[in-house]
mmCIF file of C-alpha atoms in Angstrom:
data_model
loop_
_atom_site.group_PDB
_atom_site.id
_atom_site.type_symbol
_atom_site.label_atom_id
_atom_site.label_comp_id
_atom_site.label_asym_id
_atom_site.label_seq_id
_atom_site.Cartn_x
_atom_site.Cartn_y
_atom_site.Cartn_z
ATOM 1 C CA MET I 1 -0.129 -0.113 0.221
ATOM 2 C CA ASN I 2 1.025 3.428 -0.620
ATOM 3 C CA THR I 3 0.942 5.821 2.390
ATOM 4 C CA GLU I 4 2.720 8.865 1.396
ATOM 5 C CA ARG I 5 0.189 11.162 1.232
ATOM 6 C CA ILE I 6 -1.368 9.802 4.030
ATOM 7 C CA GLU I 7 2.593 10.562 5.965
ATOM 8 C CA VAL I 8 2.388 14.183 5.022
ATOM 9 C CA LEU I 9 -0.833 14.336 6.434
ATOM 10 C CA LEU I 10 -0.319 13.042 9.643
ATOM 11 C CA ASN I 11 3.228 14.696 9.756
ATOM 12 C CA ARG I 12 1.913 18.305 9.702
ATOM 13 C CA ALA I 13 -1.112 16.821 11.416
ATOM 14 C CA ILE I 14 0.702 15.397 14.884
ATOM 15 C CA GLY I 15 4.521 15.730 13.537
ATOM 16 C CA LEU I 16 5.032 11.920 13.090
ATOM 17 C CA HIS I 17 7.906 10.568 11.359
ATOM 18 C CA VAL I 18 6.354 7.273 10.145
ATOM 19 C CA ASP I 19 9.934 5.346 10.399
ATOM 20 C CA SER I 20 9.558 5.824 13.951
ATOM 21 C CA ILE I 21 6.153 3.410 14.267
ATOM 22 C CA GLY I 22 7.260 1.503 10.961
ATOM 23 C CA HIS I 23 5.325 1.393 7.618
ATOM 24 C CA GLN I 24 3.251 -1.749 8.329
ATOM 25 C CA ALA I 25 2.049 -0.144 11.724
ATOM 26 C CA LEU I 26 0.802 2.280 9.646
ATOM 27 C CA VAL I 27 -0.717 0.398 7.268
ATOM 28 C CA ARG I 28 -2.091 -2.204 9.509
ATOM 29 C CA ALA I 29 -4.083 1.554 11.279
ATOM 30 C CA VAL I 30 -5.352 2.845 7.671
ATOM 31 C CA ARG I 31 -5.971 -0.524 6.915
ATOM 32 C CA ARG I 32 -8.834 -0.837 10.344
ATOM 33 C CA ARG I 33 -9.877 2.642 9.400
ATOM 34 C CA MET I 34 -11.001 1.145 5.741
ATOM 35 C CA ASP I 35 -12.940 -1.817 7.247
ATOM 36 C CA VAL I 36 -14.742 0.907 9.209
ATOM 37 C CA VAL I 37 -15.859 2.941 6.880
ATOM 38 C CA GLY I 38 -16.306 0.614 4.334
ATOM 39 C CA LEU I 39 -13.423 0.939 1.874
ATOM 40 C CA ASP I 40 -11.800 -1.577 -0.473
ATOM 41 C CA ASP I 41 -9.827 1.060 -2.372
ATOM 42 C CA PRO I 42 -6.579 3.397 -0.327
ATOM 43 C CA ARG I 43 -6.706 6.320 -2.633
ATOM 44 C CA GLU I 44 -10.200 7.130 -2.048
ATOM 45 C CA TYR I 45 -9.228 6.348 1.911
ATOM 46 C CA THR I 46 -6.688 9.262 1.474
ATOM 47 C CA ARG I 47 -9.169 11.875 -0.272
ATOM 48 C CA ILE I 48 -11.698 10.908 1.892
ATOM 49 C CA LEU I 49 -8.662 11.572 4.548
ATOM 50 C CA TYR I 50 -7.603 15.310 3.302
ATOM 51 C CA ARG I 51 -11.613 16.400 3.048
ATOM 52 C CA SER I 52 -12.797 15.423 6.821
ATOM 53 C CA PRO I 53 -11.112 16.449 9.944
ATOM 54 C CA GLY I 54 -12.854 13.659 11.652
ATOM 55 C CA GLU I 55 -11.767 11.097 10.182
ATOM 56 C CA LEU I 56 -7.824 12.527 10.667
ATOM 57 C CA ASP I 57 -8.752 12.397 13.767
ATOM 58 C CA ALA I 58 -9.946 8.446 13.904
ATOM 59 C CA LEU I 59 -6.706 7.532 11.854
ATOM 60 C CA VAL I 60 -4.458 9.109 14.415
ATOM 61 C CA GLU I 61 -6.930 7.543 17.272
ATOM 62 C CA GLU I 62 -5.377 4.419 15.375
ATOM 63 C CA VAL I 63 -1.935 5.398 15.080
ATOM 64 C CA VAL I 64 -1.262 6.381 18.563
ATOM 65 C CA VAL I 65 -0.964 3.521 21.091
ATOM 66 C CA PRO I 66 -0.739 4.662 24.681
ATOM 67 C CA GLU I 67 2.340 2.868 26.556
ATOM 68 C CA THR I 68 2.030 3.963 30.103
ATOM 69 C CA TRP I 69 1.932 2.950 33.894
ATOM 70 C CA PHE I 70 1.499 4.789 37.111
ATOM 71 C CA PHE I 71 4.936 5.625 38.524
ATOM 72 C CA ARG I 72 6.727 4.793 35.406
ATOM 73 C CA ASP I 73 10.832 5.329 35.912
ATOM 74 C CA GLY I 74 9.908 5.719 39.332
ATOM 75 C CA ALA I 75 13.152 8.058 39.027
ATOM 76 C CA PRO I 76 11.184 10.955 37.808
ATOM 77 C CA PHE I 77 8.744 10.828 40.313
ATOM 78 C CA ARG I 78 11.281 11.420 43.139
ATOM 79 C CA ALA I 79 12.587 13.770 41.744
ATOM 80 C CA LEU I 80 9.786 15.932 41.080
ATOM 81 C CA ALA I 81 9.004 15.405 45.114
ATOM 82 C CA GLU I 82 12.523 16.774 45.989
ATOM 83 C CA TYR I 83 11.990 19.466 44.041
ATOM 84 C CA ALA I 84 8.515 21.048 45.178
ATOM 85 C CA VAL I 85 9.889 20.565 49.015
ATOM 86 C CA ARG I 86 13.219 21.787 49.074
ATOM 87 C CA LYS I 87 13.475 24.285 46.252
ATOM 88 C CA TRP I 88 9.990 25.641 44.787
ATOM 89 C CA ARG I 89 8.484 25.566 48.947
ATOM 90 C CA PRO I 90 10.322 27.693 50.658
ATOM 91 C CA ALA I 91 10.096 30.455 48.075
ATOM 92 C CA HIS I 92 6.449 30.290 47.652
ATOM 93 C CA PRO I 93 5.227 28.969 50.420
ATOM 94 C CA ALA I 94 1.298 29.948 50.082
ATOM 95 C CA GLY I 95 1.440 29.295 46.425
ATOM 96 C CA ARG I 96 0.461 27.095 43.911
ATOM 97 C CA LEU I 97 3.251 24.332 41.855
ATOM 98 C CA ARG I 98 2.011 24.448 38.470
ATOM 99 C CA CYS I 99 2.626 21.330 36.269
ATOM 100 C CA LEU I 100 2.559 20.390 32.635
ATOM 101 C CA SER I 101 2.648 16.422 31.695
ATOM 102 C CA VAL I 102 2.192 16.967 27.899
ATOM 103 C CA PRO I 103 1.657 13.916 26.259
ATOM 104 C CA CYS I 104 -0.509 12.313 29.610
ATOM 105 C CA SER I 105 -1.820 9.384 27.595
ATOM 106 C CA SER I 106 -4.904 8.171 29.999
ATOM 107 C CA GLY I 107 -3.416 9.287 32.955
ATOM 108 C CA GLU I 108 -1.298 7.220 34.504
ATOM 109 C CA GLU I 109 0.958 10.456 34.562
ATOM 110 C CA PRO I 110 -0.763 13.066 35.815
ATOM 111 C CA TYR I 111 -1.658 11.160 38.597
ATOM 112 C CA SER I 112 1.371 9.867 39.584
ATOM 113 C CA MET I 113 2.243 13.675 38.947
ATOM 114 C CA VAL I 114 -0.261 14.667 41.871
ATOM 115 C CA MET I 115 0.255 11.248 44.281
ATOM 116 C CA ALA I 116 4.254 11.995 44.326
ATOM 117 C CA LEU I 117 3.301 15.535 45.371
ATOM 118 C CA LEU I 118 0.850 15.045 48.412
ATOM 119 C CA ASP I 119 3.399 12.347 49.842
ATOM 120 C CA ALA I 120 5.656 14.710 49.981
ATOM 121 C CA GLY I 121 3.363 16.813 51.709
ATOM 122 C CA LEU I 122 2.060 19.163 49.722
ATOM 123 C CA PRO I 123 -1.545 20.259 50.584
ATOM 124 C CA ASP I 124 -4.001 19.655 47.800
ATOM 125 C CA GLU I 125 -4.503 23.394 46.993
ATOM 126 C CA ALA I 126 -0.964 23.592 46.371
ATOM 127 C CA VAL I 127 -0.861 21.516 43.642
ATOM 128 C CA HIS I 128 -2.250 21.802 39.785
ATOM 129 C CA VAL I 129 -1.888 19.189 36.792
ATOM 130 C CA ASP I 130 -3.126 20.663 32.622
ATOM 131 C CA ALA I 131 -2.529 17.051 31.720
ATOM 132 C CA VAL I 132 -2.482 17.814 27.900
ATOM 133 C CA ASP I 133 -2.559 15.041 24.850
ATOM 134 C CA VAL I 134 -4.298 14.654 21.180
ATOM 135 C CA SER I 135 -6.415 11.328 21.942
ATOM 136 C CA SER I 136 -9.869 11.521 23.047
ATOM 137 C CA ARG I 137 -10.437 8.241 23.904
ATOM 138 C CA ALA I 138 -7.012 8.416 26.085
ATOM 139 C CA LEU I 139 -8.127 11.517 27.783
ATOM 140 C CA GLU I 140 -12.059 10.054 27.891
ATOM 141 C CA LYS I 141 -10.262 6.696 29.975
ATOM 142 C CA ALA I 142 -7.810 9.288 31.939
ATOM 143 C CA ARG I 143 -11.214 11.445 33.199
ATOM 144 C CA ARG I 144 -12.244 8.285 34.419
ATOM 145 C CA GLY I 145 -9.908 7.458 36.215
ATOM 146 C CA GLU I 146 -10.528 3.622 36.457
ATOM 147 C CA TYR I 147 -7.783 1.955 35.730
ATOM 148 C CA THR I 148 -6.907 -2.134 35.849
ATOM 149 C CA ALA I 149 -4.025 -4.331 36.804
ATOM 150 C CA HIS I 150 -2.212 -3.483 34.007
ATOM 151 C CA SER I 151 -1.639 0.361 34.788
ATOM 152 C CA PHE I 152 -0.801 -0.504 38.539
ATOM 153 C CA ARG I 153 4.015 -2.434 37.666
ATOM 154 C CA GLY I 154 6.437 -2.627 40.114
ATOM 155 C CA ARG I 155 6.410 -4.134 43.677
ATOM 156 C CA ASP I 156 6.144 -1.358 45.714
ATOM 157 C CA LEU I 157 1.912 -0.464 45.472
ATOM 158 C CA GLY I 158 1.464 1.234 48.465
ATOM 159 C CA PHE I 159 0.125 4.026 46.103
ATOM 160 C CA ARG I 160 -2.459 2.155 45.065
ATOM 161 C CA ALA I 161 -3.876 1.323 48.291
ATOM 162 C CA ARG I 162 -3.716 4.983 49.787
ATOM 163 C CA TYR I 163 -5.296 6.985 46.604
ATOM 164 C CA PHE I 164 -7.600 3.756 44.456
ATOM 165 C CA ARG I 165 -10.935 2.208 45.806
ATOM 166 C CA PRO I 166 -11.278 -1.043 44.149
ATOM 167 C CA ASP I 167 -13.936 -1.859 41.758
ATOM 168 C CA GLY I 168 -14.423 -5.615 41.101
ATOM 169 C CA ARG I 169 -11.453 -6.119 38.602
ATOM 170 C CA ARG I 170 -11.211 -2.247 38.234
ATOM 171 C CA TYR I 171 -9.359 0.524 41.046
ATOM 172 C CA VAL I 172 -11.081 4.422 41.375
ATOM 173 C CA ILE I 173 -8.107 6.592 41.807
ATOM 174 C CA ASP I 174 -9.367 8.821 44.590
ATOM 175 C CA GLY I 175 -11.610 12.254 44.098
ATOM 176 C CA ARG I 176 -8.398 14.096 45.914
ATOM 177 C CA VAL I 177 -6.157 13.463 43.327
ATOM 178 C CA ARG I 178 -9.064 13.946 40.801
ATOM 179 C CA ALA I 179 -9.406 16.952 41.564
ATOM 180 C CA CYS I 180 -6.073 18.269 41.250
ATOM 181 C CA VAL I 181 -5.426 17.624 36.888
ATOM 182 C CA ARG I 182 -7.079 19.155 34.496
ATOM 183 C CA PHE I 183 -7.046 17.243 31.618
ATOM 184 C CA HIS I 184 -7.146 19.202 27.919
ATOM 185 C CA ARG I 185 -6.838 18.421 24.130
ATOM 186 C CA ALA I 186 -4.342 19.950 22.590
ATOM 187 C CA ASN I 187 -1.312 19.498 19.902
ATOM 188 C CA LEU I 188 2.390 20.385 21.062
ATOM 189 C CA LEU I 189 3.053 21.210 18.156
ATOM 190 C CA ASP I 190 0.128 24.206 17.449
ATOM 191 C CA PRO I 191 2.051 27.230 16.878
ATOM 192 C CA ASP I 192 -0.327 29.189 19.759
ATOM 193 C CA PHE I 193 0.207 26.382 22.915
ATOM 194 C CA TYR I 194 2.741 28.452 25.120
ATOM 195 C CA GLN I 195 -0.472 31.167 24.396
ATOM 196 C CA GLN I 196 -3.358 29.028 25.777
ATOM 197 C CA PHE I 197 -0.807 27.298 29.109
ATOM 198 C CA GLY I 198 1.840 29.474 29.820
ATOM 199 C CA VAL I 199 4.791 29.234 32.232
ATOM 200 C CA TYR I 200 4.725 26.059 34.210
ATOM 201 C CA ASP I 201 7.518 25.200 37.524
ATOM 202 C CA VAL I 202 7.925 21.626 36.154
ATOM 203 C CA VAL I 203 6.915 20.131 32.884
ATOM 204 C CA PHE I 204 7.230 15.972 31.699
ATOM 205 C CA CYS I 205 7.151 15.834 28.293
ATOM 206 C CA ARG I 206 8.827 12.442 28.212
ATOM 207 C CA ASN I 207 9.365 10.086 24.692
ATOM 208 C CA LEU I 208 7.772 12.680 22.463
ATOM 209 C CA LEU I 209 11.324 13.496 20.820
ATOM 210 C CA ILE I 210 11.580 10.107 19.172
ATOM 211 C CA TYR I 211 8.700 10.050 17.591
ATOM 212 C CA LEU I 212 8.744 13.403 15.735
ATOM 213 C CA ASP I 213 10.542 14.764 12.557
ATOM 214 C CA GLU I 214 13.487 17.121 12.923
ATOM 215 C CA ALA I 215 11.747 20.187 12.223
ATOM 216 C CA ALA I 216 9.252 18.933 14.775
ATOM 217 C CA GLN I 217 12.219 18.187 16.942
ATOM 218 C CA GLU I 218 13.371 21.427 16.829
ATOM 219 C CA GLN I 219 9.851 23.052 17.430
ATOM 220 C CA ALA I 220 8.972 21.546 20.657
ATOM 221 C CA MET I 221 11.834 21.901 21.898
ATOM 222 C CA ALA I 222 11.980 25.654 21.668
ATOM 223 C CA THR I 223 7.382 25.179 23.120
ATOM 224 C CA LEU I 224 9.237 24.019 25.539
ATOM 225 C CA ARG I 225 11.816 26.408 26.719
ATOM 226 C CA ARG I 226 8.861 28.830 26.550
ATOM 227 C CA LEU I 227 6.705 26.873 28.694
ATOM 228 C CA VAL I 228 9.680 25.530 32.192
ATOM 229 C CA SER I 229 9.878 28.760 34.496
ATOM 230 C CA ASP I 230 13.779 30.298 34.782
ATOM 231 C CA GLN I 231 13.553 27.781 37.969
ATOM 232 C CA GLY I 232 11.740 25.035 36.486
ATOM 233 C CA LEU I 233 12.355 21.921 35.690
ATOM 234 C CA LEU I 234 11.723 19.834 32.664
ATOM 235 C CA PHE I 235 11.417 16.065 32.327
ATOM 236 C CA VAL I 236 12.489 13.573 29.238
ATOM 237 C CA GLY I 237 13.014 10.703 28.449
ATOM 238 C CA HIS I 238 16.098 8.891 28.617
ATOM 239 C CA ALA I 239 16.671 8.883 24.438
ATOM 240 C CA GLU I 240 16.088 12.263 24.072
ATOM 241 C CA THR I 241 19.252 13.383 26.941
ATOM 242 C CA ALA I 242 21.436 14.571 23.812
ATOM 243 C CA ARG I 243 19.468 17.350 22.426
ATOM 244 C CA PHE I 244 18.622 19.449 25.478
ATOM 245 C CA PRO I 245 21.928 21.061 25.789
ATOM 246 C CA GLU I 246 22.066 22.458 22.608
ATOM 247 C CA ALA I 247 19.216 23.580 23.441
ATOM 248 C CA GLY I 248 19.560 25.781 25.868
ATOM 249 C CA PHE I 249 18.972 24.039 28.579
ATOM 250 C CA ARG I 250 21.656 22.434 31.319
ATOM 251 C CA PRO I 251 20.847 19.241 33.124
ATOM 252 C CA ALA I 252 19.499 19.421 36.762
ATOM 253 C CA PRO I 253 21.669 17.488 40.204
ATOM 254 C CA TYR I 254 19.250 14.893 40.378
ATOM 255 C CA PRO I 255 20.595 11.094 39.115
ATOM 256 C CA ARG I 256 18.895 9.484 36.968
ATOM 257 C CA ALA I 257 15.783 11.192 36.632
ATOM 258 C CA PHE I 258 17.278 13.011 33.334
ATOM 259 C CA ALA I 259 15.400 16.481 34.388
ATOM 260 C CA PHE I 260 17.057 19.906 32.539
ATOM 261 C CA GLN I 261 16.205 23.587 33.794
ATOM 262 C CA ILE I 262 16.936 26.688 31.718
ATOM 263 C CA GLY I 263 20.861 27.276 30.685
ATOM 264 C CA THR I 264 21.761 30.656 30.928
ATOM 265 C CA ALA I 265 22.827 30.236 27.425
ATOM 266 C CA PRO I 266 22.678 27.483 24.412
ATOM 267 C CA ARG I 267 26.058 25.278 25.037
ATOM 268 C CA PRO I 268 28.175 24.693 22.003
ATOM 269 C CA PRO I 269 27.156 21.797 19.717
ATOM 270 C CA ALA I 270 29.023 18.329 21.787
ATOM 271 C CA ALA I 271 31.124 15.848 19.724
ATOM 272 C CA ARG I 272 29.190 13.672 18.860
ATOM 273 C CA PRO I 273 27.897 11.949 15.602
ATOM 274 C CA LYS I 274 24.675 13.939 14.010
ATOM 275 C CA ARG I 275 21.767 11.272 14.206
ATOM 276 C CA PRO I 276 20.538 10.778 10.166
ATOM 277 C CA PRO I 277 17.251 10.901 9.043
ATOM 278 C CA LEU I 278 15.245 7.972 8.852
ATOM 279 C CA ARG I 279 14.716 5.644 6.484
ATOM 280 C CA ARG I 280 12.965 2.567 5.839
ATOM 281 C CA PRO I 281 15.213 -0.571 6.291
ATOM 282 C CA VAL I 282 16.637 -1.991 3.036
ATOM 283 C CA ALA I 283 16.958 -5.147 2.702
ATOM 284 C CA PRO I 284 20.322 -6.868 4.213
ATOM 285 C CA PRO I 285 23.496 -8.207 2.055
ATOM 286 C CA ALA I 286 23.012 -11.558 0.464
ATOM 287 C CA GLY I 287 24.438 -14.364 3.582
ATOM 288 C CA ARG I 288 23.828 -11.849 6.616
ATOM 289 C CA ASN I 289 21.073 -12.705 9.227
ATOM 290 C CA ARG I 290 20.084 -9.326 10.905
ATOM 291 C CA ALA I 291 18.058 -11.559 13.704
ATOM 292 C CA ALA I 292 21.009 -13.183 14.879
ATOM 293 C CA ALA I 293 21.363 -13.176 18.204
ATOM 294 C CA PRO I 294 25.525 -10.928 17.891
ATOM 295 C CA ALA I 295 27.491 -13.412 19.978
ATOM 296 C CA ALA I 296 28.171 -11.594 23.678
ATOM 297 C CA PRO I 297 32.092 -10.168 24.630
ATOM 298 C CA PRO I 298 33.227 -13.622 26.909
ATOM 299 C CA ARG I 299 32.678 -12.604 30.630
ATOM 300 C CA PRO I 300 36.360 -13.337 32.045
ATOM 301 C CA ALA I 301 36.421 -15.819 34.230
ATOM 302 C CA ARG I 302 37.641 -13.808 36.957
ATOM 303 C CA GLU I 303 36.008 -10.198 37.421
ATOM 304 C CA PRO I 304 38.654 -8.192 38.018
ATOM 305 C CA ARG I 305 37.672 -5.386 40.987
ATOM 306 C CA PRO I 306 38.197 -1.437 39.518
ATOM 307 C CA ALA I 307 40.185 -0.087 41.194
ATOM 308 C CA PRO I 308 39.147 2.575 44.697
ATOM 309 C CA ASP I 309 38.632 5.391 42.271
ATOM 310 C CA ALA I 310 37.817 4.114 38.980
ATOM 311 C CA PRO I 311 34.067 5.077 38.164
ATOM 312 C CA GLY I 312 31.751 2.631 38.357
ATOM 313 C CA LEU I 313 28.496 2.733 35.834
ATOM 314 C CA ASP I 314 27.053 5.085 38.245
ATOM 315 C CA HIS I 315 29.331 7.343 36.928
ATOM 316 C CA ALA I 316 27.953 6.722 33.208
ATOM 317 C CA TYR I 317 24.034 7.580 34.012
ATOM 318 C CA ARG I 318 25.568 10.706 35.729
ATOM 319 C CA LEU I 319 26.923 11.164 32.550
ATOM 320 C CA ALA I 320 23.910 9.902 30.204
ATOM 321 C CA ASP I 321 21.266 12.545 32.496
ATOM 322 C CA GLU I 322 23.718 15.854 31.868
ATOM 323 C CA GLY I 323 23.281 14.524 28.337
ATOM 324 C CA ARG I 324 26.585 13.978 27.119
ATOM 325 C CA GLY I 325 26.243 10.833 25.232
ATOM 326 C CA ASP I 326 29.793 11.424 24.248
ATOM 327 C CA GLU I 327 31.386 10.710 27.558
ATOM 328 C CA ALA I 328 28.820 8.195 28.834
ATOM 329 C CA LEU I 329 29.001 6.065 26.307
ATOM 330 C CA ALA I 330 32.886 5.971 26.788
ATOM 331 C CA ALA I 331 32.278 5.445 30.642
ATOM 332 C CA VAL I 332 30.042 1.930 29.893
ATOM 333 C CA ARG I 333 32.732 0.542 27.630
ATOM 334 C CA ALA I 334 35.727 1.371 29.964
ATOM 335 C CA CYS I 335 33.646 0.245 32.620
ATOM 336 C CA VAL I 336 32.964 -3.104 31.072
ATOM 337 C CA GLU I 337 36.641 -3.557 30.273
ATOM 338 C CA ARG I 338 37.344 -3.494 34.122
ATOM 339 C CA GLU I 339 34.405 -5.489 35.168
ATOM 340 C CA GLY I 340 33.306 -7.332 32.702
ATOM 341 C CA PRO I 341 30.214 -7.059 30.794
ATOM 342 C CA SER I 342 26.497 -7.304 32.757
ATOM 343 C CA ALA I 343 23.305 -6.689 30.969
ATOM 344 C CA ALA I 344 22.247 -2.443 32.576
ATOM 345 C CA ALA I 345 25.794 -2.045 31.077
ATOM 346 C CA CYS I 346 24.862 -3.370 27.680
ATOM 347 C CA TYR I 347 21.288 -2.040 28.287
ATOM 348 C CA LEU I 348 22.922 1.331 28.446
ATOM 349 C CA GLU I 349 25.071 0.993 26.171
ATOM 350 C CA GLY I 350 22.219 0.210 23.120
ATOM 351 C CA VAL I 351 20.187 3.442 24.993
ATOM 352 C CA LEU I 352 23.171 5.340 24.266
ATOM 353 C CA LEU I 353 24.232 4.414 20.425
ATOM 354 C CA ASP I 354 20.157 4.518 19.273
ATOM 355 C CA ALA I 355 20.739 7.827 20.741
ATOM 356 C CA ALA I 356 23.566 8.532 18.767
ATOM 357 C CA GLY I 357 21.659 7.086 15.189
ATOM 358 C CA ARG I 358 23.146 4.256 15.601
ATOM 359 C CA PRO I 359 20.258 1.457 15.797
ATOM 360 C CA GLU I 360 21.914 -1.823 14.364
ATOM 361 C CA GLU I 361 25.256 -1.103 16.930
ATOM 362 C CA ALA I 362 22.094 -0.207 19.471
ATOM 363 C CA GLU I 363 20.018 -3.662 18.678
ATOM 364 C CA ALA I 364 23.382 -5.643 19.008
ATOM 365 C CA ALA I 365 24.034 -3.926 22.695
ATOM 366 C CA LEU I 366 20.248 -4.379 23.496
ATOM 367 C CA ARG I 367 21.125 -8.694 22.469
ATOM 368 C CA ARG I 368 23.541 -8.573 24.759
ATOM 369 C CA ALA I 369 21.904 -7.455 27.723
ATOM 370 C CA LEU I 370 19.560 -10.186 26.761
ATOM 371 C CA TYR I 371 22.607 -12.609 26.061
ATOM 372 C CA LEU I 372 23.204 -12.001 29.586
ATOM 373 C CA GLU I 373 19.739 -11.438 31.712
ATOM 374 C CA PRO I 374 17.484 -12.855 29.343
ATOM 375 C CA GLY I 375 14.427 -11.500 31.094
ATOM 376 C CA HIS I 376 15.721 -7.927 30.936
ATOM 377 C CA TYR I 377 12.275 -6.547 30.676
ATOM 378 C CA ASP I 378 14.000 -3.010 29.445
ATOM 379 C CA ALA I 379 16.312 -4.195 27.001
ATOM 380 C CA LEU I 380 13.040 -6.324 25.663
ATOM 381 C CA VAL I 381 10.872 -3.375 25.552
ATOM 382 C CA PHE I 382 13.306 -1.246 23.490
ATOM 383 C CA LEU I 383 14.447 -3.903 20.935
ATOM 384 C CA ALA I 384 10.316 -3.799 20.673
ATOM 385 C CA LEU I 385 10.857 -0.093 19.683
ATOM 386 C CA LEU I 386 13.705 -0.634 17.639
ATOM 387 C CA ALA I 387 12.414 -3.925 15.768
ATOM 388 C CA GLU I 388 8.917 -1.841 14.713
ATOM 389 C CA ARG I 389 10.826 1.102 13.290
ATOM 390 C CA ALA I 390 12.481 -1.437 11.459
ATOM 391 C CA GLY I 391 9.083 -2.336 10.043
ATOM 392 C CA ASP I 392 9.922 -5.391 11.966
ATOM 393 C CA VAL I 393 6.307 -6.246 13.611
ATOM 394 C CA ARG I 394 7.166 -9.808 13.851
ATOM 395 C CA ALA I 395 9.762 -9.501 15.670
ATOM 396 C CA ALA I 396 8.195 -6.259 17.601
ATOM 397 C CA GLU I 397 5.141 -8.272 18.909
ATOM 398 C CA GLY I 398 8.050 -11.324 19.827
ATOM 399 C CA TYR I 399 9.595 -9.055 21.866
ATOM 400 C CA ARG I 400 6.593 -7.432 23.881
ATOM 401 C CA ARG I 401 5.333 -10.768 24.803
ATOM 402 C CA ARG I 402 8.468 -12.380 25.946
ATOM 403 C CA ALA I 403 8.312 -8.372 28.050
ATOM 404 C CA ALA I 404 5.138 -9.112 29.327
ATOM 405 C CA ARG I 405 5.791 -12.641 30.343
ATOM 406 C CA VAL I 406 8.412 -11.637 32.741
ATOM 407 C CA ALA I 407 6.462 -8.573 34.426
ATOM 408 C CA GLN I 408 4.096 -11.321 34.701
ATOM 409 C CA ALA I 409 6.716 -13.582 36.188
ATOM 410 C CA SER I 410 8.003 -10.754 38.732
ATOM 411 C CA GLY I 411 3.983 -9.535 39.606
ATOM 412 C CA ASP I 412 3.894 -7.058 37.635
ATOM 413 C CA ALA I 413 0.381 -8.017 36.514
ATOM 414 C CA ALA I 414 1.560 -5.762 33.905
ATOM 415 C CA GLY I 415 -0.025 -7.104 30.060
ATOM 416 C CA PRO I 416 1.464 -7.209 26.477
ATOM 417 C CA ASP I 417 3.340 -3.654 25.790
ATOM 418 C CA ARG I 418 2.549 -1.881 23.093
ATOM 419 C CA ALA I 419 5.366 0.182 22.157
ATOM 420 C CA ALA I 420 4.568 1.711 18.694
ATOM 421 C CA GLY I 421 5.285 5.330 18.341
ATOM 422 C CA ARG I 422 2.760 7.774 19.649
ATOM 423 C CA GLY I 423 3.274 11.139 17.549
ATOM 424 C CA GLY I 424 3.156 13.023 20.497
ATOM 425 C CA ARG I 425 2.278 10.507 22.418
ATOM 426 C CA ARG I 426 4.648 8.539 25.278
#
């Protein structure tokens, strides 16, 4: 199916770079909508799509697939609470902390922000979160505030007893939390987004840029720079950190939270490889099997201990937090050379290689992580994303099924993840 005109339309509407989700994922979404409207001819559907804003909205709903849960990646929420209590509250004893979650998906992130702040001791009246998404369907679910076990992962689920009421197989969020959040349908790429929403003390915008093309990324970062107050915090996804120091942001002192503050001036571009434009995958050279797992580096029979002053993997993570991708990558590899390979090191190496525009090397590193730890959940989810970008739907679905089994085996009660691109979504 030729989807070029549809790709252009989706790019204009939500900034989506189709290679971030894979061509076949788009084809499946288009076919589902064609079945709904009763069409067999893709050309006729394309004509309708250009004439009907309602049908374009419906296609966006098919393309943007949620993948989120409460307190996803705990460090950003711990950093939010620490910032609110130690930095913001003393300077605004009678103020209200303004927070933004964009994209907010089905509500797990903005509600987690509120719960983290209430647990930190902020009174209800001091907490306000604007939650924004392009999907009406996701916002409707968020406003209901009803969730299944799939939205609760990890072993520390004490917040569920504090802030949710069980209702059969669902959990209904407490009205106290719900009252602190306002949901809005909007697009960060709209020219008037800043005028509509204003300035915030805290902005969560995680894992949006990886689904946008270069121009849309630049536009989104320019808007984010206006949205964050001079003393405020911006939280982004771990694979996005390399871009922000060049856009006038400086790393905030919260390890592994991937948080930034407005810098005094844009930092000169770091000496890192420029990420090339995404392109459709081409057939591999004859005799090369991309699906075969690369051989993992041999684990030494005896793993030497690092010297007392030798930086370890935590140091590499701190460099990654600060957007210093090349240095973080060098630190990871030095750590592996000293201590031997580990799943955690290979995973971080894969994330950094992908951020540097080296997806094939990233895939190899993530496969090494699985060789060393077959149940490494984050590596499985990231490999699903890489496979979907490359148009390998079968591999992506296989990785998601494996990730779901890992989550279920560890007691997280997680269903299969759908790490599809969200074009303005998580």
